[in-house]
PDB file of C-alpha atoms in Angstrom:
ATOM      1  CA  MET A   1     270.051 174.202 241.301  1.00  0.00           C
ATOM      2  CA  GLU A   2     267.689 171.342 242.168  1.00  0.00           C
ATOM      3  CA  LEU A   3     267.867 169.874 238.675  1.00  0.00           C
ATOM      4  CA  GLU A   4     271.662 170.049 238.592  1.00  0.00           C
ATOM      5  CA  LYS A   5     271.832 168.237 241.925  1.00  0.00           C
ATOM      6  CA  VAL A   6     269.527 165.453 240.736  1.00  0.00           C
ATOM      7  CA  ILE A   7     271.399 165.029 237.436  1.00  0.00           C
ATOM      8  CA  ALA A   8     274.714 164.923 239.332  1.00  0.00           C
ATOM      9  CA  GLU A   9     273.265 162.174 241.539  1.00  0.00           C
ATOM     10  CA  PHE A  10     272.157 160.247 238.428  1.00  0.00           C
ATOM     11  CA  LYS A  11     275.718 160.394 237.123  1.00  0.00           C
ATOM     12  CA  GLN A  12     277.280 159.531 240.481  1.00  0.00           C
ATOM     13  CA  GLU A  13     274.907 156.595 240.965  1.00  0.00           C
ATOM     14  CA  LYS A  14     275.315 155.582 237.285  1.00  0.00           C
ATOM     15  CA  LEU A  15     271.539 155.310 236.914  1.00  0.00           C
ATOM     16  CA  PHE A  16     271.398 156.081 233.199  1.00  0.00           C
ATOM     17  CA  ASP A  17     273.710 155.758 230.232  1.00  0.00           C
ATOM     18  CA  CYS A  18     272.813 158.971 228.451  1.00  0.00           C
ATOM     19  CA  GLU A  19     273.714 162.634 228.173  1.00  0.00           C
ATOM     20  CA  PHE A  20     271.637 165.280 229.915  1.00  0.00           C
ATOM     21  CA  SER A  21     271.411 168.841 228.721  1.00  0.00           C
ATOM     22  CA  THR A  22     269.245 171.583 230.141  1.00  0.00           C
ATOM     23  CA  VAL A  23     267.602 174.636 228.659  1.00  0.00           C
ATOM     24  CA  TYR A  24     266.450 177.319 231.060  1.00  0.00           C
ATOM     25  CA  LEU A  25     263.937 180.010 230.265  1.00  0.00           C
ATOM     26  CA  PRO A  26     264.247 183.517 231.677  1.00  0.00           C
ATOM     27  CA  LEU A  27     262.710 183.618 235.160  1.00  0.00           C
ATOM     28  CA  ARG A  28     260.324 186.470 234.440  1.00  0.00           C
ATOM     29  CA  VAL A  29     258.399 184.676 231.673  1.00  0.00           C
ATOM     30  CA  HIS A  30     256.249 182.997 234.340  1.00  0.00           C
ATOM     31  CA  VAL A  31     254.399 186.255 234.955  1.00  0.00           C
ATOM     32  CA  ASP A  32     253.509 186.853 231.297  1.00  0.00           C
ATOM     33  CA  LEU A  33     251.574 183.993 229.686  1.00  0.00           C
ATOM     34  CA  LYS A  34     252.216 185.250 226.150  1.00  0.00           C
ATOM     35  CA  LYS A  35     255.979 185.368 226.756  1.00  0.00           C
ATOM     36  CA  LEU A  36     255.901 181.995 228.518  1.00  0.00           C
ATOM     37  CA  GLN A  37     254.224 180.380 225.515  1.00  0.00           C
ATOM     38  CA  GLU A  38     256.602 182.133 223.116  1.00  0.00           C
ATOM     39  CA  LYS A  39     259.739 181.082 225.030  1.00  0.00           C
ATOM     40  CA  VAL A  40     258.599 177.472 225.583  1.00  0.00           C
ATOM     41  CA  VAL A  41     257.758 177.039 221.888  1.00  0.00           C
ATOM     42  CA  GLN A  42     261.005 178.728 220.856  1.00  0.00           C
ATOM     43  CA  ALA A  43     263.055 176.470 223.140  1.00  0.00           C
ATOM     44  CA  LEU A  44     261.266 173.344 221.899  1.00  0.00           C
ATOM     45  CA  ASP A  45     261.817 174.368 218.275  1.00  0.00           C
ATOM     46  CA  GLU A  46     265.529 174.988 218.877  1.00  0.00           C
ATOM     47  CA  VAL A  47     266.389 172.107 221.195  1.00  0.00           C
ATOM     48  CA  GLN A  48     268.714 169.425 219.833  1.00  0.00           C
ATOM     49  CA  ALA A  49     267.678 166.317 221.762  1.00  0.00           C
ATOM     50  CA  ASP A  50     266.251 162.863 221.185  1.00  0.00           C
ATOM     51  CA  LYS A  51     263.777 163.304 224.049  1.00  0.00           C
ATOM     52  CA  VAL A  52     262.573 166.333 225.975  1.00  0.00           C
ATOM     53  CA  ILE A  53     261.352 166.362 229.564  1.00  0.00           C
ATOM     54  CA  LEU A  54     259.305 169.499 230.198  1.00  0.00           C
ATOM     55  CA  MET A  55     259.558 170.693 233.771  1.00  0.00           C
ATOM     56  CA  PHE A  56     256.560 172.971 234.113  1.00  0.00           C
ATOM     57  CA  GLY A  57     253.481 172.324 236.179  1.00  0.00           C
ATOM     58  CA  GLU A  58     250.332 171.454 234.267  1.00  0.00           C
ATOM     59  CA  LYS A  59     248.700 174.731 235.315  1.00  0.00           C
ATOM     60  CA  CYS A  60     251.668 177.026 234.730  1.00  0.00           C
ATOM     61  CA  HIS A  61     249.963 178.011 231.467  1.00  0.00           C
ATOM     62  CA  PRO A  62     246.250 177.453 230.782  1.00  0.00           C
ATOM     63  CA  LEU A  63     246.939 176.586 227.143  1.00  0.00           C
ATOM     64  CA  PHE A  64     249.858 174.168 227.624  1.00  0.00           C
ATOM     65  CA  ASP A  65     247.867 171.202 226.306  1.00  0.00           C
ATOM     66  CA  GLU A  66     246.881 173.187 223.235  1.00  0.00           C
ATOM     67  CA  PHE A  67     250.214 174.683 222.171  1.00  0.00           C
ATOM     68  CA  LEU A  68     252.325 171.691 223.237  1.00  0.00           C
ATOM     69  CA  ARG A  69     250.302 169.340 221.044  1.00  0.00           C
ATOM     70  CA  GLY A  70     252.569 168.052 218.309  1.00  0.00           C
ATOM     71  CA  TYR A  71     255.724 168.037 220.423  1.00  0.00           C
ATOM     72  CA  ASP A  72     257.045 164.681 221.608  1.00  0.00           C
ATOM     73  CA  LEU A  73     257.399 165.542 225.303  1.00  0.00           C
ATOM     74  CA  ILE A  74     257.546 163.872 228.644  1.00  0.00           C
ATOM     75  CA  ARG A  75     255.956 166.025 231.332  1.00  0.00           C
ATOM     76  CA  LEU A  76     256.491 165.791 235.050  1.00  0.00           C
ATOM     77  CA  ARG A  77     253.349 165.368 237.138  1.00  0.00           C
ATOM     78  CA  GLY A  78     252.136 168.293 239.177  1.00  0.00           C
ATOM     79  CA  SER A  79     249.835 171.234 238.695  1.00  0.00           C
ATOM     80  CA  SER A  80     252.524 173.735 239.714  1.00  0.00           C
ATOM     81  CA  CYS A  81     256.288 173.770 239.866  1.00  0.00           C
ATOM     82  CA  TRP A  82     256.042 173.344 243.645  1.00  0.00           C
ATOM     83  CA  GLU A  83     254.031 170.158 243.221  1.00  0.00           C
ATOM     84  CA  VAL A  84     256.693 168.924 240.796  1.00  0.00           C
ATOM     85  CA  PHE A  85     259.331 169.438 243.502  1.00  0.00           C
ATOM     86  CA  LEU A  86     257.388 168.754 246.688  1.00  0.00           C
ATOM     87  CA  GLY A  87     254.291 166.750 245.754  1.00  0.00           C
ATOM     88  CA  GLU A  88     250.594 167.496 245.929  1.00  0.00           C
ATOM     89  CA  LEU A  89     250.305 166.543 249.591  1.00  0.00           C
ATOM     90  CA  LEU A  90     252.252 167.440 252.704  1.00  0.00           C
ATOM     91  CA  PRO A  91     254.479 164.709 254.182  1.00  0.00           C
ATOM     92  CA  ASP A  92     251.709 163.877 256.700  1.00  0.00           C
ATOM     93  CA  GLY A  93     249.241 163.234 253.842  1.00  0.00           C
ATOM     94  CA  LYS A  94     247.254 166.439 254.297  1.00  0.00           C
ATOM     95  CA  ALA A  95     246.468 168.731 251.384  1.00  0.00           C
ATOM     96  CA  ARG A  96     248.681 171.751 250.889  1.00  0.00           C
ATOM     97  CA  ASP A  97     247.044 175.025 251.846  1.00  0.00           C
ATOM     98  CA  PRO A  98     246.312 176.994 248.661  1.00  0.00           C
ATOM     99  CA  LYS A  99     246.915 180.222 250.580  1.00  0.00           C
ATOM    100  CA  THR A 100     250.494 179.173 251.340  1.00  0.00           C
ATOM    101  CA  PHE A 101     253.296 179.959 248.915  1.00  0.00           C
ATOM    102  CA  TYR A 102     255.963 177.234 248.886  1.00  0.00           C
ATOM    103  CA  MET A 103     259.530 177.864 247.810  1.00  0.00           C
ATOM    104  CA  THR A 104     262.938 176.254 247.951  1.00  0.00           C
ATOM    105  CA  PRO A 105     266.187 177.954 248.954  1.00  0.00           C
ATOM    106  CA  SER A 106     267.204 178.318 245.304  1.00  0.00           C
ATOM    107  CA  TRP A 107     264.055 180.349 244.713  1.00  0.00           C
ATOM    108  CA  LEU A 108     264.859 182.500 247.746  1.00  0.00           C
ATOM    109  CA  VAL A 109     268.357 183.122 246.394  1.00  0.00           C
ATOM    110  CA  LYS A 110     267.043 184.054 242.908  1.00  0.00           C
ATOM    111  CA  TRP A 111     263.877 185.997 243.762  1.00  0.00           C
ATOM    112  CA  ARG A 112     265.441 189.296 242.729  1.00  0.00           C
ATOM    113  CA  GLU A 113     265.963 187.987 239.184  1.00  0.00           C
ATOM    114  CA  PHE A 114     262.256 187.260 239.071  1.00  0.00           C
ATOM    115  CA  PHE A 115     260.996 190.553 240.470  1.00  0.00           C
ATOM    116  CA  ASP A 116     263.699 193.027 239.398  1.00  0.00           C
ATOM    117  CA  PRO A 117     263.221 194.132 235.782  1.00  0.00           C
ATOM    118  CA  GLY A 118     266.608 195.858 235.870  1.00  0.00           C
ATOM    119  CA  TRP A 119     265.768 199.098 237.608  1.00  0.00           C
ATOM    120  CA  GLY A 120     265.015 197.807 241.084  1.00  0.00           C
ATOM    121  CA  VAL A 121     262.423 195.668 242.781  1.00  0.00           C
ATOM    122  CA  ASP A 122     258.856 196.880 242.407  1.00  0.00           C
ATOM    123  CA  GLU A 123     257.802 196.488 246.041  1.00  0.00           C
ATOM    124  CA  VAL A 124     254.178 197.356 245.304  1.00  0.00           C
ATOM    125  CA  GLY A 125     254.115 194.723 242.553  1.00  0.00           C
ATOM    126  CA  MET A 126     255.619 192.164 244.905  1.00  0.00           C
ATOM    127  CA  ARG A 127     253.114 192.891 247.632  1.00  0.00           C
ATOM    128  CA  GLN A 128     250.306 192.583 245.094  1.00  0.00           C
ATOM    129  CA  ALA A 129     251.723 189.285 243.822  1.00  0.00           C
ATOM    130  CA  PHE A 130     251.837 187.870 247.347  1.00  0.00           C
ATOM    131  CA  ALA A 131     248.643 189.491 248.709  1.00  0.00           C
ATOM    132  CA  PHE A 132     246.691 186.247 248.209  1.00  0.00           C
ATOM    133  CA  TYR A 133     248.957 184.274 250.540  1.00  0.00           C
ATOM    134  CA  ASP A 134     248.623 184.016 254.318  1.00  0.00           C
ATOM    135  CA  ASN A 135     252.139 182.665 254.721  1.00  0.00           C
ATOM    136  CA  ILE A 136     255.214 181.464 252.893  1.00  0.00           C
ATOM    137  CA  VAL A 137     256.900 178.136 253.602  1.00  0.00           C
ATOM    138  CA  LEU A 138     260.575 177.914 252.736  1.00  0.00           C
ATOM    139  CA  VAL A 139     261.263 174.195 252.333  1.00  0.00           C
ATOM    140  CA  ASP A 140     264.943 173.820 253.138  1.00  0.00           C
ATOM    141  CA  THR A 141     266.152 171.055 250.839  1.00  0.00           C
ATOM    142  CA  GLY A 142     269.789 171.743 251.634  1.00  0.00           C
ATOM    143  CA  ILE A 143     270.397 172.705 248.005  1.00  0.00           C
ATOM    144  CA  CYS A 144     272.082 176.001 248.862  1.00  0.00           C
ATOM    145  CA  GLU A 145     272.894 178.222 251.781  1.00  0.00           C
ATOM    146  CA  PHE A 146     270.776 181.171 252.832  1.00  0.00           C
ATOM    147  CA  THR A 147     270.926 183.555 255.751  1.00  0.00           C
ATOM    148  CA  ASP A 148     268.461 185.112 258.151  1.00  0.00           C
ATOM    149  CA  GLU A 149     269.103 188.362 256.292  1.00  0.00           C
ATOM    150  CA  ASP A 150     267.984 186.724 253.007  1.00  0.00           C
ATOM    151  CA  ILE A 151     264.713 185.690 254.649  1.00  0.00           C
ATOM    152  CA  LEU A 152     264.201 189.074 256.297  1.00  0.00           C
ATOM    153  CA  GLU A 153     264.819 190.930 253.040  1.00  0.00           C
ATOM    154  CA  PHE A 154     262.281 188.750 251.217  1.00  0.00           C
ATOM    155  CA  PHE A 155     259.777 189.290 254.032  1.00  0.00           C
ATOM    156  CA  GLU A 156     260.306 193.058 253.859  1.00  0.00           C
ATOM    157  CA  HIS A 157     259.277 192.984 250.197  1.00  0.00           C
ATOM    158  CA  THR A 158     256.307 190.612 250.541  1.00  0.00           C
ATOM    159  CA  GLN A 159     255.057 191.412 254.054  1.00  0.00           C
ATOM    160  CA  VAL A 160     253.983 187.761 254.347  1.00  0.00           C
ATOM    161  CA  PRO A 161     255.191 185.662 257.313  1.00  0.00           C
ATOM    162  CA  ILE A 162     257.813 183.056 256.391  1.00  0.00           C
ATOM    163  CA  GLU A 163     258.171 179.647 258.030  1.00  0.00           C
ATOM    164  CA  ILE A 164     261.060 177.261 257.436  1.00  0.00           C
ATOM    165  CA  GLU A 165     260.488 173.523 257.103  1.00  0.00           C
ATOM    166  CA  THR A 166     263.015 170.810 256.424  1.00  0.00           C
ATOM    167  CA  GLY A 167     262.483 168.892 253.215  1.00  0.00           C
ATOM    168  CA  ASP A 168     264.341 167.031 250.520  1.00  0.00           C
ATOM    169  CA  LEU A 169     264.330 166.378 246.796  1.00  0.00           C
ATOM    170  CA  THR A 170     263.298 162.710 246.992  1.00  0.00           C
ATOM    171  CA  LEU A 171     259.950 163.195 245.267  1.00  0.00           C
ATOM    172  CA  PHE A 172     261.497 165.352 242.542  1.00  0.00           C
ATOM    173  CA  LYS A 173     264.310 162.862 242.006  1.00  0.00           C
ATOM    174  CA  ASN A 174     261.855 159.962 241.776  1.00  0.00           C
ATOM    175  CA  SER A 175     259.723 161.918 239.290  1.00  0.00           C
ATOM    176  CA  MET A 176     262.827 162.626 237.229  1.00  0.00           C
ATOM    177  CA  ILE A 177     263.821 158.943 237.340  1.00  0.00           C
ATOM    178  CA  GLU A 178     260.376 157.993 236.010  1.00  0.00           C
ATOM    179  CA  ALA A 179     260.588 160.655 233.288  1.00  0.00           C
ATOM    180  CA  VAL A 180     264.070 159.552 232.169  1.00  0.00           C
ATOM    181  CA  GLN A 181     262.973 155.905 232.196  1.00  0.00           C
ATOM    182  CA  GLU A 182     260.015 156.848 230.005  1.00  0.00           C
ATOM    183  CA  ALA A 183     262.329 158.821 227.677  1.00  0.00           C
ATOM    184  CA  LEU A 184     264.665 155.856 227.380  1.00  0.00           C
ATOM    185  CA  CYS A 185     261.767 153.379 227.140  1.00  0.00           C
ATOM    186  CA  ILE A 186     262.922 151.560 230.271  1.00  0.00           C
ATOM    187  CA  VAL A 187     260.151 149.615 231.960  1.00  0.00           C
ATOM    188  CA  LYS A 188     260.509 149.088 235.702  1.00  0.00           C
TER     189      LYS A 188
END
C-alpha cells in the first residue's frame, strides 16, 4: 500500500517520465531464509525491467550481498524494512529501541496473511515471534483505515502492548526518489 501511494504521488507530481511496475513476494517468505532467497532470485530472473529497485532491508537476509552479486540492482538504505519506511532514528533523533516492533497500518491489516498458513493463526508461534519485544509501535501513516478491534485482535495474538504514533511516508518517498533518480541516472 505504501509503495502504491508513493508511485501515485510520483505520477501526480510528474516527477519522472518512466513506467513503474512492481513485483511482490509472498508475505510468509520473510520467516524462511531459504524461501526468501529462492523467491528473490526467481523474481529477479523473471523480471522484465531496465532497472530494478530492491525494497528489502540490508539485514532481511544474511546472505543478500552474496546471492545478489551479479544483479544490477538499486537497494534502498536501511537494515530492516522498517528502517526503509521510517528511518534509523526516531523523529527526535534518538535511536529506535531494538526491543520495539514497528509496523504501519498496512502491516496491521495484512498480519493474518503473514501468520496464517491457511488453517488458522498459530497463536503460540505468534507469541514466540513477538516474545523478544517489549512493545509494538503502530506508526499511523494514514495509508489505510484500521479500527480499535483490529488493534485489539493483534494484541490478543501477540500479548505485547501496542502504542499508536502519528507518522508519514516522507522518508520512504525521499528514499524512493533517490533510488529512481539513480536508476534513471539523474544527478541532483
